[in-house]
Amino acid sequence: MVEIRGLKKSYPLAAETVEALRGVSLVLRAGEMVALVGSSGSGKTTLLNLLGCLDRPTDGVILLEGQEVQALGEHRLAEVRRRQVGIVFQDAALIPTITALENVGLPFSFDRWSGERAEIPAQMLSLVGLADKGGRYPEELSGGERQRVAIARALVYRPSLLLADEPTGNLDSENGRRIFALFRELVAKHRIAALVATHNKDLAGMADRSVHLRDGRLVDGGDR
Amino acid sequence: MQAIPGHLRLATSDLRRRPLRTSLCVLGVALSTTLLLGTVSLHSGYVRALDSTIERMGYQVLVTAKGCPYEAASLVMRGGNVPMYIDETTFDTILDNPDVLEATRLFMQGMEAGDANRLMVFMGVDERFRSLKPWMTLQRGSWFSGDTSEEAILGYNAASILGLNVGDRLSVGPAHRPVTIHGVFDRSGTQDDGMIFLPLPFAQELFDRQGKLTGVGVRLKSLDRVQPFLEKMFNLPSVQAITMTQFRSTVVQFVATSRILLMLSALVASLIGALGVLNAMTMSVSERLREFGLMKAVGASAGDLFGLTLLETGCLGLLGAVLGTVMTALGGWVLESALRQVVPFVPPGRLIAVDAVSVGGAMVAALLLAVVAGLYPASRAARVRPAAILRQTA
Ligand SMILES: Nc1ncnc2c1ncn2[C@@H]1O[C@H](COP(=O)(O)OP(=O)(O)OP(=O)(O)O)[C@@H](O)[C@H]1O
Ligand SMILES: [Mg+2]
C-alpha cells in the first residue's frame, strides 16, 4: 500500500514560485490501478516524479509500504527507486546501445545481489509478450513493443508501486488499449499499486478508479 | 556497483556506438604511452648497452693525444679516424708504471676496403690486445703469424659484410696492398665485430705512421689507483687520459639531457591525450544525459553513474596503453635513430629495452591519465537530476 499526505511541491523561479502541488492526499491499494487525469499543467508529472522518488516534495509525507521516503538520503533513495518503484515514461526511454533483454535487466546492473536473478528479465519479457524479441535493439522494435519492454523493466524487481506518465501518449488508440489492458492484468496478478497518468478518458475508464487533479489539488477521488 | 560484466558491457556500449571518436581517443592515449614508454625504455636500454660496451672494452683508462678527451674516447669506441697520434714511447712509460696490470697499443684508421669500397675501420693490435679481451676468440683461422706479416683478422660482422673467409685476399691501405685473411673472430656484441684487425707494426707502416699510436688502453691492478695514475699521465707532455667511468657519466649525462626533452614531449603528448579523453567523454556524457537520468530513475545511484563513466574512460586508457606498448615495441627504432643524431656515442644493438616493469608503469600511467581526465565527465554523469531530464520528452 502507498499513501501520500498533504503533498506539496513548489518550483521557485526567478520571478515567481510555481505551486505545482498544493496539498495532495491519496491512498493506493495493492492490486489497484488508478488513473490520474487532469488538464495539462495540473501537476500530474510532478506528482508521479515525487512518488517515484525522482524529486523531493516541498512538504508532505510519502509512505511506501509503511516507510517514509521523502527524507531518505540519496543512496537509500536510489535503492527505493530500484526495488520498490517501477516507472514507465511517455516515450519508452530505453538505452539504445543494449538489447531489449538487457534493458529489462538494467535495474539489476545497479544491484550487488542480482547474480541469482539472471533468468527474471527473460520471464518479464515473455510476460509482456516479447519472449522472442529479447535480442533486438530498441530501434528494431515498434513503439508499442518498446513500451512493453519498458513495462517489463518497470516490473523486473516486483515493485510495490507502478507509475506511468502517459504511457500511451505516443501510441495509436488500439495499441494504447492493449498497453492499458496489460497494466490492469499485471497489476491485479502481482498485487501492485499503480498510478497511471493519462489524458485519454476512454483509457482512464479502464482503470479501477480515477483521481482528478486540477491546479495542484485533487478535486475528485482523493482521500480526505 | 557490481556485476562487472554487465557494467563493462554498459560502459563499453557507447564506445562501440562511436567508433571514430573512440579510436581517435585511444590513438591519443596510445601516442602518449609510446612516447612515455619509449623515453623510459630508451634510457635503461641505452645505459645497459653502454655499460656492456664499456665492460667489453677491456680497459679502464684510455690514453690519447691531447684534445677533447670525450671526443677521442667516443671515436676510439665507435671506431674511426682519430687524427691525433701519440708517440709509441709513451707506451713503454705506461708499462713501467707499477699500477698498470696490462696495456695495449691501439692504432686505428678508417678507410674504404673491399670490392664495394665500404668504409671500414682498421685496427692495429698486438698480442696484449688478446689478453685484455679474452672473449675475442677466433671462430676460424688463427692469430697473426708475425708482427709484420701481411695478414688480417676480421671481426665477425666485417667478415660477413665483406663476404670474405680465411685464405681470401683483400687489398688495404692507400697503396691497396693485398693481405691474406688469417682468421675471423667470434661475435662479441661490440664495435670490434665490425673491424679489420692488422698486426700493429704492419698497420703503422701501411698508413705511413711508423712509431705512432692512436691511443693506449690501460687496465690497472686496482681501481683505487686510478687517481695517482691519472696524475702521472697528466704530467706527460701532449698526452691525456680519460677513465671509462668519466666517459660513461658524461655520455649518460648527455643522454639524460636529451631524455628530459623527450620526457617533456611525452608529457605534452600525455596532456593532449588527456584533453582528448576529457573532450570525448564530456561530449559523450552530455549526449547521454537522458540515458543517465533514466538509469537513475530505475535505481542507479550517483556513485553507480560515476563508476560507470570512469569505467568507460578506464577502457579507453587501457586500450590506448596496450596499443601504445605495441607501437613502442614495433616503432622504437624511430626514437633510436633520433637519439643517434644527438648523442656523441651510441652503443651498438637495441637501445629500447621494453621490460615488464616499464610496460606496467606505462599502463598505470595511461590508466591514471584516462581516469583523471574522466573525473569531470563522471561527476557530470553522477549529478544528473532525473526529474528534470525526464521531463524533456522526445
Ligand atoms: N522544473 C519546473 N520549474 C518550474 N515550474 C515547473 C517545473 N516543472 C513543472 N512546472 C510547472 O508545474 C506545473 C505542473 O507541471 P506538470 O508537468 O506536473 O503538469 P502535467 O499535469 O504533467 O502536465 P502535462 O499533462 O502537460 O504533462 C506546471 O504549471 C508547470 O509549468
Ligand atoms: Mg506531464
XYZ file of C-alpha atoms and ligand atoms in Angstrom:
650
model
C 0.000 0.000 0.000
C 1.100 3.512 -0.822
C -0.045 6.610 0.966
C 0.622 10.291 0.485
C -0.455 13.013 2.856
C -0.558 16.761 2.279
C 1.961 16.590 -0.528
C 3.154 19.964 -1.772
C 5.641 20.877 -4.428
C 6.654 24.332 -5.495
C 9.218 25.314 -8.101
C 10.929 28.560 -7.204
C 11.608 30.539 -10.364
C 13.318 33.882 -10.700
C 10.111 35.912 -10.952
C 7.571 33.691 -9.162
C 7.148 30.449 -7.331
C 5.097 27.856 -9.186
C 2.925 25.871 -6.827
C 2.596 22.687 -8.818
C 1.066 20.626 -5.997
C -0.868 22.295 -3.187
C -1.581 19.517 -0.737
C -2.439 16.162 -2.257
C -3.511 13.187 -0.160
C -4.148 9.809 -1.675
C -4.090 6.093 -0.872
C -3.209 3.467 -3.495
C -4.021 -0.120 -2.571
C -2.157 -3.166 -3.749
C -3.689 -4.667 -6.877
C -5.499 -1.450 -7.687
C -4.992 0.503 -10.859
C -5.774 4.191 -10.516
C -5.964 6.582 -13.439
C -4.579 10.080 -12.865
C -6.378 12.627 -15.019
C -6.239 16.366 -15.287
C -5.588 19.071 -17.798
C -2.141 19.989 -18.967
C -0.146 21.705 -16.266
C -2.353 20.392 -13.472
C 0.572 18.646 -11.795
C 0.357 15.007 -12.931
C 4.010 14.631 -13.844
C 5.030 16.470 -10.706
C 3.062 14.030 -8.567
C 4.460 10.993 -10.361
C 8.021 12.299 -10.015
C 7.544 12.691 -6.274
C 6.029 9.235 -5.889
C 8.822 7.789 -7.994
C 11.416 9.393 -5.714
C 12.895 11.279 -8.666
C 12.303 14.545 -6.873
C 11.649 15.632 -3.297
C 8.406 17.250 -2.087
C 8.403 20.712 -0.584
C 6.117 19.421 2.134
C 4.102 16.353 2.978
C 4.633 12.661 3.528
C 5.082 9.730 1.156
C 4.680 6.272 2.651
C 5.791 3.278 0.610
C 4.815 0.072 2.391
C 4.804 1.973 5.644
C 8.171 3.623 5.128
C 8.513 7.373 4.840
C 10.706 8.049 1.833
C 10.624 11.821 1.354
C 13.554 12.438 3.673
C 15.760 9.469 2.803
C 19.382 10.056 1.792
C 20.401 9.871 -1.860
C 21.800 6.391 -1.661
C 18.801 4.874 0.098
C 16.554 6.713 -2.313
C 18.307 5.093 -5.272
C 17.624 1.733 -3.686
C 13.939 2.580 -3.189
C 13.705 3.632 -6.839
C 15.307 0.412 -7.862
C 13.430 -2.044 -5.684
C 10.096 -0.552 -4.753
C 9.039 1.626 -7.651
C 8.677 0.902 -11.334
C 8.252 3.795 -13.749
C 7.106 3.905 -17.351
C 7.536 7.111 -19.311
C 5.656 8.501 -22.268
C 8.351 7.548 -24.729
C 9.818 4.247 -23.813
C 13.164 5.659 -22.644
C 15.274 2.624 -23.381
C 19.059 2.619 -23.644
C 19.680 2.377 -27.405
C 23.022 0.580 -27.212
C 21.860 -2.504 -25.377
C 19.280 -5.139 -26.306
C 15.673 -5.313 -25.159
C 16.580 -8.065 -22.716
C 19.464 -6.056 -21.298
C 17.198 -3.040 -20.992
C 14.768 -5.100 -18.942
C 17.618 -6.232 -16.701
C 19.092 -2.719 -16.418
C 17.947 -2.145 -12.807
C 19.798 -5.323 -11.817
C 23.035 -3.798 -13.120
C 22.964 -1.452 -10.197
C 22.412 -4.088 -7.585
C 25.099 -6.060 -5.870
C 22.960 -9.126 -5.386
C 21.496 -9.617 -8.809
C 23.507 -12.702 -9.706
C 20.897 -15.324 -8.869
C 18.121 -13.494 -10.712
C 19.607 -13.807 -14.153
C 16.503 -15.504 -15.573
C 13.996 -12.871 -14.417
C 14.420 -10.381 -17.303
C 13.533 -13.108 -19.807
C 10.490 -14.080 -17.737
C 9.356 -10.462 -17.652
C 9.768 -10.165 -21.403
C 7.564 -13.171 -22.018
C 5.053 -11.748 -19.549
C 4.666 -8.738 -21.869
C 4.588 -10.970 -24.922
C 8.065 -10.321 -26.265
C 9.746 -13.599 -25.411
C 11.201 -13.891 -28.910
C 12.443 -10.324 -29.230
C 14.870 -10.043 -26.346
C 17.890 -9.883 -28.644
C 16.630 -6.869 -30.577
C 17.902 -3.371 -30.035
C 15.321 -0.655 -29.235
C 15.472 0.779 -32.747
C 14.497 -2.629 -34.094
C 11.211 -2.628 -32.174
C 7.880 -0.880 -32.790
C 6.709 1.891 -30.465
C 4.242 -0.423 -28.745
C 6.863 -3.126 -28.349
C 9.317 -0.624 -26.881
C 6.693 0.459 -24.389
C 6.137 -3.150 -23.397
C 9.887 -3.542 -22.870
C 9.731 -0.503 -20.593
C 6.848 -2.096 -18.653
C 8.814 -5.310 -18.280
C 11.746 -3.265 -16.966
C 9.499 -1.418 -14.517
C 8.289 -4.716 -13.113
C 11.568 -6.626 -13.023
C 12.023 -6.045 -9.297
C 8.365 -6.829 -8.466
C 7.876 -3.296 -7.133
C 5.035 -2.427 -4.814
C 4.298 0.719 -6.810
C 3.992 1.107 -10.551
C 3.902 4.601 -12.034
C 3.271 5.554 -15.614
C 3.251 9.022 -17.149
C 1.067 8.962 -20.248
C 2.472 5.611 -21.281
C 0.249 5.504 -24.350
C 0.829 9.077 -25.448
C 2.921 8.021 -28.419
C 0.744 5.064 -29.413
C -2.372 4.711 -31.525
C -5.594 4.014 -29.666
C -5.564 0.299 -30.376
C -2.030 -0.091 -29.025
C -2.893 2.212 -26.131
C -5.800 -0.019 -25.132
C -3.545 -3.079 -25.277
C -0.983 -1.449 -23.018
C -3.670 -0.432 -20.538
C -5.096 -3.943 -20.565
C -1.627 -5.276 -19.899
C -1.238 -2.878 -16.987
C -4.533 -3.983 -15.459
C -3.679 -7.625 -15.819
C -0.189 -7.335 -14.317
C -1.279 -5.043 -11.514
C -4.017 -7.394 -10.447
C -1.899 -10.511 -10.846
C 1.104 -9.221 -8.920
C -0.841 -7.149 -6.385
C 0.871 -3.909 -7.318
C -0.439 -0.426 -6.592
C -0.490 1.533 -9.839
C -0.979 5.168 -10.738
C -1.241 5.892 -14.438
C -1.494 9.438 -15.774
C -3.475 9.853 -18.968
C -5.319 12.448 -20.986
C -7.499 9.825 -22.578
C -10.969 9.464 -20.988
C -11.602 6.060 -22.564
C -8.382 4.635 -21.232
C -8.987 6.187 -17.820
C -12.276 4.303 -17.826
C -10.374 1.012 -17.968
C -8.817 1.681 -14.540
C -10.342 0.617 -11.237
C -10.923 4.261 -10.428
C -9.812 7.737 -11.438
C -8.455 10.672 -9.489
C -8.669 14.139 -10.937
C -6.040 16.840 -10.470
C -6.786 20.473 -11.041
C -4.327 23.218 -10.276
C -2.286 21.066 -7.943
C -5.232 19.751 -5.960
C -7.271 16.554 -6.162
C -10.822 17.557 -6.961
C -12.245 14.109 -7.397
C -11.418 10.715 -5.944
C -8.799 11.953 -3.475
C -8.622 10.796 0.105
C -9.601 13.225 2.857
C 28.376 -1.212 -8.209
C 28.610 -4.834 -9.113
C 28.422 -7.451 -11.779
C 31.402 -6.154 -13.682
C 30.494 -7.988 -16.911
C 27.148 -6.180 -17.034
C 28.700 -2.845 -16.166
C 31.506 -3.383 -18.606
C 29.051 -4.010 -21.408
C 27.086 -0.938 -20.450
C 30.251 1.126 -20.179
C 31.681 -0.003 -23.494
C 28.371 0.110 -25.378
C 28.791 3.801 -26.060
C 32.422 3.369 -27.058
C 31.197 0.930 -29.674
C 28.430 3.278 -30.755
C 31.013 5.931 -31.713
C 33.905 4.005 -33.248
C 35.623 7.034 -34.792
C 35.579 9.120 -31.645
C 36.701 6.123 -29.630
C 39.582 5.246 -31.914
C 40.838 8.822 -32.102
C 40.766 8.984 -28.355
C 42.544 5.653 -27.999
C 45.132 6.771 -30.533
C 45.820 9.893 -28.494
C 46.424 7.848 -25.370
C 48.491 5.363 -27.369
C 50.768 8.085 -28.705
C 51.472 9.484 -25.295
C 52.067 5.973 -23.962
C 54.501 5.346 -26.794
C 56.493 8.459 -26.027
C 56.452 7.801 -22.316
C 57.370 4.151 -22.579
C 59.900 4.862 -25.305
C 61.602 7.514 -23.228
C 61.805 5.360 -20.127
C 62.890 2.245 -22.011
C 65.337 4.183 -24.114
C 67.237 5.325 -21.079
C 67.521 1.983 -19.361
C 68.289 0.237 -22.644
C 70.904 2.818 -23.535
C 72.683 2.657 -20.206
C 72.654 -1.126 -20.322
C 74.137 -1.168 -23.826
C 76.688 1.467 -22.876
C 77.746 -0.424 -19.770
C 78.227 -3.656 -21.609
C 80.209 -1.864 -24.322
C 82.469 -0.255 -21.752
C 82.832 -3.525 -19.890
C 83.898 -5.122 -23.133
C 86.487 -2.503 -23.932
C 88.681 -4.467 -21.557
C 90.461 -1.407 -20.214
C 89.539 1.217 -17.640
C 91.681 4.092 -18.846
C 92.298 5.344 -22.344
C 95.406 7.377 -23.048
C 95.288 9.546 -26.179
C 96.840 12.656 -27.645
C 95.743 15.946 -26.078
C 92.439 17.274 -27.359
C 88.867 16.757 -26.323
C 89.099 13.581 -24.288
C 85.455 12.650 -24.775
C 85.634 13.036 -28.499
C 88.745 10.889 -28.579
C 87.152 8.261 -26.380
C 83.981 8.110 -28.400
C 85.954 7.917 -31.625
C 88.018 5.066 -30.298
C 84.929 3.278 -29.018
C 82.985 3.818 -32.207
C 85.929 3.254 -34.464
C 87.109 5.867 -36.910
C 89.843 8.245 -37.853
C 91.472 9.858 -34.857
C 93.716 12.443 -36.486
C 95.959 12.895 -33.456
C 98.676 10.483 -32.510
C 100.879 9.782 -29.526
C 104.397 8.550 -29.591
C 104.989 4.857 -29.150
C 107.498 5.623 -26.399
C 104.554 6.651 -24.220
C 103.527 3.021 -24.216
C 106.785 1.971 -22.561
C 106.384 4.711 -19.954
C 102.894 3.406 -19.185
C 104.065 -0.196 -18.940
C 106.757 0.893 -16.461
C 104.093 2.302 -14.149
C 103.741 -0.104 -11.182
C 99.946 0.379 -11.056
C 99.447 -0.974 -14.549
C 98.313 -4.565 -14.886
C 98.150 -4.668 -18.641
C 98.081 -2.243 -21.541
C 97.515 -2.495 -25.246
C 98.651 -0.275 -28.077
C 95.831 0.883 -30.310
C 96.245 2.121 -33.817
C 93.084 2.955 -35.645
C 92.368 4.138 -39.150
C 89.211 4.336 -41.240
C 89.360 3.671 -44.937
C 87.429 2.078 -47.778
C 88.090 -1.555 -48.396
C 86.741 -4.488 -50.380
C 85.030 -4.644 -53.752
C 82.158 -2.415 -52.675
C 84.576 0.160 -51.271
C 82.834 0.260 -47.943
C 84.274 2.430 -45.215
C 85.882 0.035 -42.766
C 87.837 0.590 -39.583
C 91.328 -0.869 -39.439
C 92.787 -1.628 -36.074
C 96.426 -2.348 -35.489
C 96.814 -4.597 -32.450
C 99.427 -6.618 -30.623
C 99.324 -9.795 -28.524
C 98.341 -7.789 -25.454
C 95.007 -6.969 -27.114
C 94.052 -10.609 -26.676
C 94.961 -10.703 -23.013
C 92.867 -7.569 -22.373
C 89.952 -9.004 -24.296
C 89.993 -12.712 -23.610
C 86.490 -13.041 -25.103
C 87.840 -12.146 -28.541
C 88.286 -15.737 -29.537
C 88.901 -16.919 -33.043
C 85.999 -18.603 -34.723
C 88.058 -19.637 -37.711
C 91.694 -19.426 -38.654
C 94.432 -18.326 -36.294
C 96.326 -15.308 -34.864
C 98.877 -13.426 -36.987
C 101.896 -15.481 -37.832
C 104.204 -12.497 -37.227
C 104.401 -8.785 -36.290
C 104.818 -7.594 -39.817
C 103.096 -10.359 -41.696
C 100.674 -9.020 -44.273
C 97.653 -10.624 -42.720
C 94.280 -9.540 -41.393
C 91.816 -10.957 -38.907
C 88.206 -9.935 -39.422
C 85.600 -9.120 -36.850
C 82.514 -11.322 -37.075
C 80.398 -8.730 -38.884
C 83.243 -7.448 -41.035
C 83.675 -10.957 -42.420
C 80.065 -11.176 -43.466
C 79.931 -7.570 -44.772
C 82.959 -8.158 -46.960
C 81.953 -11.730 -47.750
C 85.442 -12.968 -47.014
C 86.746 -16.097 -45.406
C 90.073 -17.414 -44.151
C 92.537 -17.636 -47.007
C 90.806 -14.938 -49.106
C 92.688 -11.826 -50.078
C 91.794 -8.186 -49.527
C 93.566 -5.061 -50.672
C 94.046 -2.489 -47.932
C 95.509 0.923 -47.279
C 96.218 3.888 -49.550
C 98.514 1.715 -51.680
C 95.970 -1.134 -51.957
C 98.327 -3.733 -50.577
C 96.943 -7.230 -50.635
C 96.624 -9.050 -47.304
C 95.541 -12.590 -46.531
C 92.625 -13.200 -44.202
C 94.191 -15.217 -41.432
C 91.233 -15.573 -39.096
C 87.744 -14.489 -38.142
C 86.741 -13.582 -34.573
C 83.672 -14.878 -32.774
C 80.790 -12.474 -32.323
C 81.469 -10.249 -29.301
C 78.491 -7.901 -29.492
C 80.812 -4.863 -29.554
C 82.218 -2.480 -32.124
C 85.106 -4.920 -32.545
C 82.775 -7.106 -34.608
C 82.882 -4.607 -37.447
C 86.634 -4.054 -37.574
C 89.547 -5.337 -39.606
C 92.499 -6.201 -37.393
C 96.060 -5.987 -38.579
C 99.401 -6.640 -36.863
C 100.326 -3.307 -35.269
C 103.704 -2.623 -36.953
C 102.256 -3.596 -40.313
C 99.268 -1.273 -39.808
C 101.554 1.644 -38.872
C 103.607 1.079 -41.935
C 100.578 0.647 -44.161
C 99.201 4.054 -43.220
C 102.667 5.580 -43.002
C 102.544 6.309 -39.266
C 105.557 4.427 -38.024
C 106.076 4.765 -34.289
C 102.668 6.424 -33.803
C 99.631 5.230 -31.814
C 96.017 6.363 -31.659
C 95.994 5.516 -28.027
C 96.802 3.095 -25.272
C 94.185 1.086 -23.395
C 95.195 0.543 -19.794
C 93.956 -1.938 -17.237
C 95.034 -1.120 -13.699
C 95.896 -3.539 -10.923
C 93.352 -1.882 -8.696
C 90.690 0.734 -9.353
C 91.896 2.545 -6.215
C 94.968 3.506 -8.168
C 93.093 5.413 -10.871
C 93.764 8.836 -9.382
C 97.547 8.526 -8.997
C 97.776 7.009 -12.447
C 95.807 9.889 -13.995
C 98.114 12.351 -12.261
C 101.155 10.646 -13.725
C 99.612 10.832 -17.175
C 98.780 14.483 -16.638
C 102.478 15.173 -16.200
C 103.371 13.638 -19.537
C 103.590 16.180 -22.371
C 100.959 16.076 -25.142
C 99.129 13.127 -23.586
C 95.782 12.913 -21.846
C 93.975 10.116 -20.051
C 90.290 9.525 -19.534
C 88.687 6.817 -17.475
C 85.833 4.863 -18.867
C 83.865 5.833 -15.757
C 84.284 9.509 -16.605
C 83.339 8.807 -20.156
C 80.303 6.853 -19.084
C 78.989 9.502 -16.739
C 79.473 12.226 -19.342
C 77.641 10.264 -22.001
C 74.889 9.249 -19.602
C 74.584 12.901 -18.650
C 74.160 13.775 -22.276
C 71.542 11.105 -22.745
C 69.780 12.280 -19.622
C 69.571 15.763 -21.098
C 68.069 14.524 -24.332
C 65.825 12.376 -22.222
C 64.462 15.397 -20.426
C 63.478 16.821 -23.799
C 61.869 13.538 -24.768
C 60.175 13.395 -21.393
C 58.806 16.881 -21.911
C 57.349 15.946 -25.255
C 55.925 12.807 -23.644
C 54.286 14.994 -21.026
C 52.869 17.327 -23.647
C 51.578 14.326 -25.572
C 50.041 12.976 -22.379
C 48.352 16.279 -21.749
C 46.945 16.301 -25.259
C 45.850 12.693 -24.853
C 44.147 13.530 -21.576
C 42.428 16.542 -23.114
C 41.249 14.281 -25.923
C 39.751 11.873 -23.420
C 38.241 14.734 -21.443
C 36.700 16.247 -24.559
C 35.364 12.985 -25.941
C 33.925 11.871 -22.625
C 32.368 15.241 -21.870
C 30.681 15.205 -25.251
C 29.615 11.641 -24.819
C 28.163 12.289 -21.369
C 26.258 15.388 -22.415
C 24.777 13.480 -25.340
C 23.584 10.850 -22.920
C 22.251 12.913 -20.032
C 18.808 11.491 -20.705
C 20.158 7.943 -20.553
C 21.869 8.678 -17.281
C 18.663 10.241 -15.967
C 16.842 7.107 -16.970
C 19.398 4.925 -15.215
C 18.894 6.955 -12.087
C 15.141 6.580 -12.424
C 15.466 2.813 -12.495
C 17.714 2.766 -9.463
C 21.267 3.801 -10.308
C 22.919 5.855 -7.595
C 25.202 8.804 -8.249
C 28.124 6.509 -7.419
C 26.961 3.946 -9.985
C 26.980 6.505 -12.767
C 30.278 7.964 -11.609
C 31.801 4.490 -11.621
C 30.239 3.608 -14.952
C 31.707 6.667 -16.647
C 35.110 6.119 -15.064
C 34.999 2.520 -16.214
C 34.365 3.807 -19.709
C 37.365 6.148 -19.621
C 39.381 3.379 -17.986
C 38.637 1.194 -21.014
C 39.853 3.982 -23.287
C 43.017 4.287 -21.221
C 43.672 0.574 -21.197
C 43.131 0.211 -24.948
C 45.430 3.176 -25.527
C 48.093 1.746 -23.227
C 48.043 -1.635 -24.950
C 48.186 -0.063 -28.393
C 50.949 2.279 -27.217
C 53.025 -0.620 -25.909
C 52.712 -2.436 -29.196
C 53.627 0.752 -31.038
C 56.709 1.216 -28.871
C 57.826 -2.335 -29.436
C 57.356 -2.006 -33.201
C 58.374 1.618 -33.747
C 61.101 2.111 -31.163
C 63.727 2.433 -33.862
C 62.383 5.876 -34.755
C 63.319 7.083 -31.297
C 66.612 5.243 -31.501
C 67.653 6.895 -34.708
C 66.633 10.273 -33.284
C 68.961 9.592 -30.384
C 71.793 8.569 -32.675
C 71.547 12.048 -34.177
C 72.083 13.929 -30.942
C 74.248 11.816 -28.667
C 78.047 11.623 -29.218
C 78.345 7.913 -28.579
C 75.690 5.310 -29.170
C 76.482 1.694 -28.396
C 75.516 -0.973 -30.913
C 72.379 -3.102 -30.584
C 68.840 -2.325 -29.499
C 68.655 0.701 -27.253
C 64.993 0.454 -26.353
C 64.548 -2.238 -23.770
C 60.814 -2.620 -23.163
C 60.661 -4.581 -19.938
C 57.735 -5.718 -17.846
C 58.240 -3.051 -15.200
C 58.176 -0.109 -17.617
C 55.242 -1.635 -19.509
C 53.408 -1.970 -16.216
C 54.340 1.596 -15.331
C 53.161 2.926 -18.689
C 49.882 1.018 -18.322
C 49.297 2.508 -14.917
C 50.229 5.963 -16.200
C 47.874 5.744 -19.179
C 45.104 4.414 -16.979
C 45.666 7.160 -14.461
C 45.695 9.727 -17.223
C 42.386 8.499 -18.598
C 40.805 8.230 -15.190
C 41.876 11.732 -14.169
C 40.516 13.042 -17.467
C 37.333 11.102 -16.757
C 36.704 12.649 -13.348
C 34.888 15.700 -14.663
C 32.597 13.891 -17.139
C 31.966 11.237 -14.498
C 30.898 13.804 -11.952
C 28.615 15.337 -14.551
C 27.002 11.994 -15.174
C 26.656 11.442 -11.438
C 24.957 14.811 -10.900
C 22.159 14.199 -13.415
C 18.777 15.088 -11.954
C 16.338 12.535 -13.294
C 13.182 14.571 -12.740
C 14.450 17.461 -14.821
C 15.951 15.307 -17.540
C 12.951 13.039 -17.980
C 10.572 15.949 -18.352
C 12.185 16.692 -21.669
C 10.260 14.020 -23.501
C 11.259 13.465 -27.045
N 11.028 22.447 -13.287
C 9.983 23.257 -13.216
N 10.163 24.550 -12.891
C 9.123 25.380 -12.787
N 7.868 25.029 -12.991
C 7.604 23.759 -13.330
C 8.660 22.813 -13.441
N 8.116 21.630 -13.772
C 6.793 21.825 -13.861
N 6.484 23.082 -13.591
C 5.134 23.652 -13.531
O 4.409 22.849 -12.635
C 3.080 22.717 -13.075
C 2.745 21.240 -13.161
O 3.507 20.670 -14.199
P 3.369 19.160 -14.569
O 4.424 18.821 -15.529
O 3.306 18.350 -13.332
O 1.965 19.107 -15.284
P 1.246 17.895 -16.018
O -0.051 17.678 -15.351
O 2.146 16.734 -16.082
O 1.045 18.471 -17.451
P 1.015 17.685 -18.845
O -0.291 16.984 -18.904
O 1.106 18.766 -19.850
O 2.173 16.778 -18.861
C 3.004 23.425 -14.402
O 2.433 24.694 -14.188
C 4.425 23.579 -14.827
O 4.581 24.783 -15.546
Mg 3.104 15.646 -17.600
